[in-house]
Amino acid sequence: MNVKEIISTLSIDEKLSLLIGKDTWNTVGIEEKGVPSICVSDGPHGLRKVCTDENGQTFTKEAVCFPTASAVSATWNTELAKKVGQAIGEECAANDVDIILGPGTNIKRTPLCGRNFEYFSEDPVLAGELSAAYIEGVQSTGIGTSLKHFATNNQEYDRLHVSTEVDIRTLREIYLKPFEIAVKKAKPTTVMCAYNRLNGIYCSENKFLLNDILREEWGFDGFVVSDWGSVHDRVKSLKASLELQMPYDEKAFDALKRAYENGAITDEEIDSAVERLLNIVFRLYNNRNHRVKEYNLDAHHQLAKEVALEAVTLLKNEGNILPIKKEAVKSIAVIGRFAKEPIIQGGGSAHVNAVKTDNAFDRIMELAGSDIEIKYNDLCTSWPNTSGINNIGEALNFANHSDMAIVFVGSPINDESEGYDRTSITLPSQIEDAILKIAAKNPNTVVVIQAGSAIDMSSWIDKVKGVVFAWFTGQAGGSAVAEILFGLSNPSGKIAETFPLNIEDTPSYVTYPGNGYASWYAEGLMVGYRYYDTYRKEVLFPFGHGLSYTTFEYKDLSIAPDTASEEDEITVKLKIKNTGNMQGKETVQLYVRDTDCKVLRPDKELKAFCKVDLKPGEEKEVEFKLDKSAFSYFNTSLNDWHVESGKFEILVGASSRDIRLKGNVYIQSNFDYS
């Protein structure tokens, strides 16, 4: 029987039961009617399957912990994002999981958001493209995805009730755009609604969001699932196009039954929702026969390391202090417990029970061999208690009598997590003080930072020669950091979020986190680099920044045609050459500036990117195709995307503030609005 025929055999109670979870992780199955149950599990940077042992105790199965989304975004590599998705899909298949709850593609409105390590970027194009690649990877294995959290879940503080007040243009251009890209390009099997309200209406019951935009405008053909416990009114959420409420809630069934008996919901509404749900349930259930139930654990660990190597970001390298040169460096003081006990991920529902964890210290010892003396000091007795600085005298002595000091620091354990936001983006004051004291003893000090989001380094960065941002790079990140320090691999990470000088400089600082009822997005379009670049604000490191051990030359920009209709495709070509002595990868970033706009637009906006691998002396041509979306803005009077006639600058560079090539194109609008 097909889905419609099966639905015709179901009683009203059976239909309503399907619209609510069976328990925490499974949907309802009706075996006698041929309806299977499917299993969902947390992610998104590794499988987090919760199981129960013979004594009734719950535990989380071991799985490979891949770099988190903020680290994956630092690779700017969609192919790697796709590979990560595929590997996680393989682990889901081997553990009888049908849907992984990810990716998270919410915009990083403020660096304080506790869940930023789970999200890709402050830029909607970068976030959308990486999300789409991840989804394609997972779903290539026959496993479903759940694109989340739809929408404007940009803070954890008061996330269950806060109303995010966002004007429609900002909503469309910034906060919905990454979801739109992912839905249209990769067709996720499910979309998960957010906890918060959007302009006064809970996302779980927001028909404009879940039906009008997601389903009717974007063509989404999967089902919408609630975030766990996010449904406040099951009847309103059903009418808004939310098919599955998770987890099980007896009151929800009773509410639906009463509403049906009172005529508040119709057979047509119920049958339509059940059909959308079962179409996906049967698709995933039938995929079970084609899934590979085994995977190569070592290969997945190596993939995690491959991603980590491309994610690690060299932020500062004064005097080319890195990579470590054995002919010049004979002794190194390695300081900080994170060298041996790295923080590989953030907390909350995304926390993975890692199969194993590499650390930087062991790999440093291997690479140093007998050529370099390594002196180690852990700096503190109990790392979560960052006030417990220990042996600072020994650390300073080691630094004073070594050719180089490498200080491993980072976010305190549990500082970045689901459920609450960070209270600061600075390192603990005791750690900042230790960095300054170590740098005073050794002018060749390098700081390695493990964190999931931007860190304010302004009080000490001028005192050190090198800064390596290691992100939360998963279980293989430790060895990856060591290999980059020694030059076995050339760093190619670039930050996907602006690093401000301090939290007070951030565009949302005045209105975050709101007044206990609402959070006003008063900065509008000016999120991240859009704000800093438009208003010429100084930053610690600009969006897209990341250094390499080699150098790259950009040249020969061409744009064709240079005069076009808004419906024409614009081809942008350029050449990039490795002019240094080491093989390296460079991320070419293409921004567009509307020079003739009559409405407020950011100074520039990322519209395309490409990562290029080049041997020393090698040159390659890079080509981008730009369509209408690269030049349009959301016109609220027309309630549609609109291109203004005029000149647009094409800006190509290595970051939003390192533009290497410029060119112009004139676009003729099909509709001149005034």
Short mmCIF file of N, CA, C and O in Angstrom, two decimals, residues 34 75 93 107 172 192 195 254 275 280 282 304 361 382 390 408 441 453 507 528 550 670 673:
data_model
loop_
_atom_site.label_atom_id
_atom_site.label_comp_id
_atom_site.label_asym_id
_atom_site.label_seq_id
_atom_site.Cartn_x
_atom_site.Cartn_y
_atom_site.Cartn_z
N GLY A 34 1.37 -1.44 9.39
CA GLY A 34 2.53 -1.32 8.50
C GLY A 34 3.29 -0.03 8.62
O GLY A 34 4.07 0.33 7.72
N THR A 75 37.56 26.13 7.74
CA THR A 75 38.19 25.51 6.56
C THR A 75 37.74 26.16 5.26
O THR A 75 38.42 26.07 4.26
N ALA A 93 24.21 4.96 10.44
CA ALA A 93 23.74 3.71 9.85
C ALA A 93 24.18 2.51 10.66
O ALA A 93 23.42 1.56 10.88
N ILE A 107 22.80 32.16 12.52
CA ILE A 107 23.79 33.23 12.34
C ILE A 107 24.39 33.62 13.70
O ILE A 107 23.70 33.68 14.71
N ARG A 172 15.04 38.30 6.15
CA ARG A 172 15.23 37.63 4.85
C ARG A 172 16.70 37.57 4.44
O ARG A 172 17.18 36.52 4.00
N MET A 192 14.09 21.58 11.93
CA MET A 192 13.71 21.71 13.34
C MET A 192 13.43 23.16 13.68
O MET A 192 14.24 24.04 13.39
N TYR A 195 13.24 27.31 19.66
CA TYR A 195 12.49 27.51 20.90
C TYR A 195 11.82 28.89 20.96
O TYR A 195 10.71 29.04 21.44
N ASP A 254 -3.93 14.69 24.05
CA ASP A 254 -5.25 15.08 24.56
C ASP A 254 -5.71 16.39 23.94
O ASP A 254 -6.90 16.56 23.61
N GLU A 275 0.57 12.54 6.24
CA GLU A 275 1.14 12.14 4.95
C GLU A 275 2.55 12.69 4.78
O GLU A 275 3.47 11.97 4.36
N ILE A 280 8.42 10.73 4.70
CA ILE A 280 9.81 10.70 5.13
C ILE A 280 10.11 9.45 5.95
O ILE A 280 11.15 8.81 5.78
N PHE A 282 8.79 6.48 5.77
CA PHE A 282 8.93 5.31 4.90
C PHE A 282 10.20 5.39 4.05
O PHE A 282 10.86 4.38 3.80
N ALA A 304 38.78 13.38 10.62
CA ALA A 304 38.68 14.42 11.65
C ALA A 304 39.98 15.22 11.71
O ALA A 304 39.96 16.45 11.89
N PHE A 361 50.75 17.69 23.07
CA PHE A 361 52.04 17.46 23.73
C PHE A 361 52.73 16.20 23.23
O PHE A 361 53.93 16.21 22.94
N SER A 382 43.83 22.61 38.55
CA SER A 382 42.51 22.13 38.15
C SER A 382 41.96 23.08 37.10
O SER A 382 41.50 24.17 37.43
N ASN A 390 48.96 27.47 39.17
CA ASN A 390 49.93 26.73 39.97
C ASN A 390 51.29 26.77 39.27
O ASN A 390 51.36 26.76 38.04
N PHE A 408 49.44 27.07 25.89
CA PHE A 408 48.14 26.53 25.50
C PHE A 408 47.07 27.04 26.45
O PHE A 408 47.12 26.76 27.66
N LYS A 441 59.20 37.18 29.85
CA LYS A 441 60.39 36.36 30.06
C LYS A 441 60.95 35.82 28.74
O LYS A 441 62.16 35.57 28.63
N SER A 453 34.56 30.04 19.63
CA SER A 453 34.11 31.31 19.08
C SER A 453 35.16 32.38 19.41
O SER A 453 36.17 32.09 20.05
N PRO A 507 28.05 44.92 17.30
CA PRO A 507 26.85 45.69 16.91
C PRO A 507 25.61 45.39 17.74
O PRO A 507 24.72 46.23 17.84
N GLY A 528 28.09 41.39 12.16
CA GLY A 528 29.46 40.98 11.88
C GLY A 528 30.20 41.98 11.01
O GLY A 528 30.14 43.19 11.21
N THR A 550 53.11 30.34 3.35
CA THR A 550 53.54 30.73 2.01
C THR A 550 52.80 32.00 1.62
O THR A 550 52.04 32.57 2.42
N ASN A 670 15.20 44.67 -14.25
CA ASN A 670 14.00 44.47 -15.06
C ASN A 670 12.84 45.32 -14.57
O ASN A 670 11.82 45.45 -15.24
N TYR A 673 12.33 50.42 -9.53
CA TYR A 673 11.42 50.83 -8.45
C TYR A 673 11.90 52.13 -7.85
O TYR A 673 13.08 52.30 -7.56
#
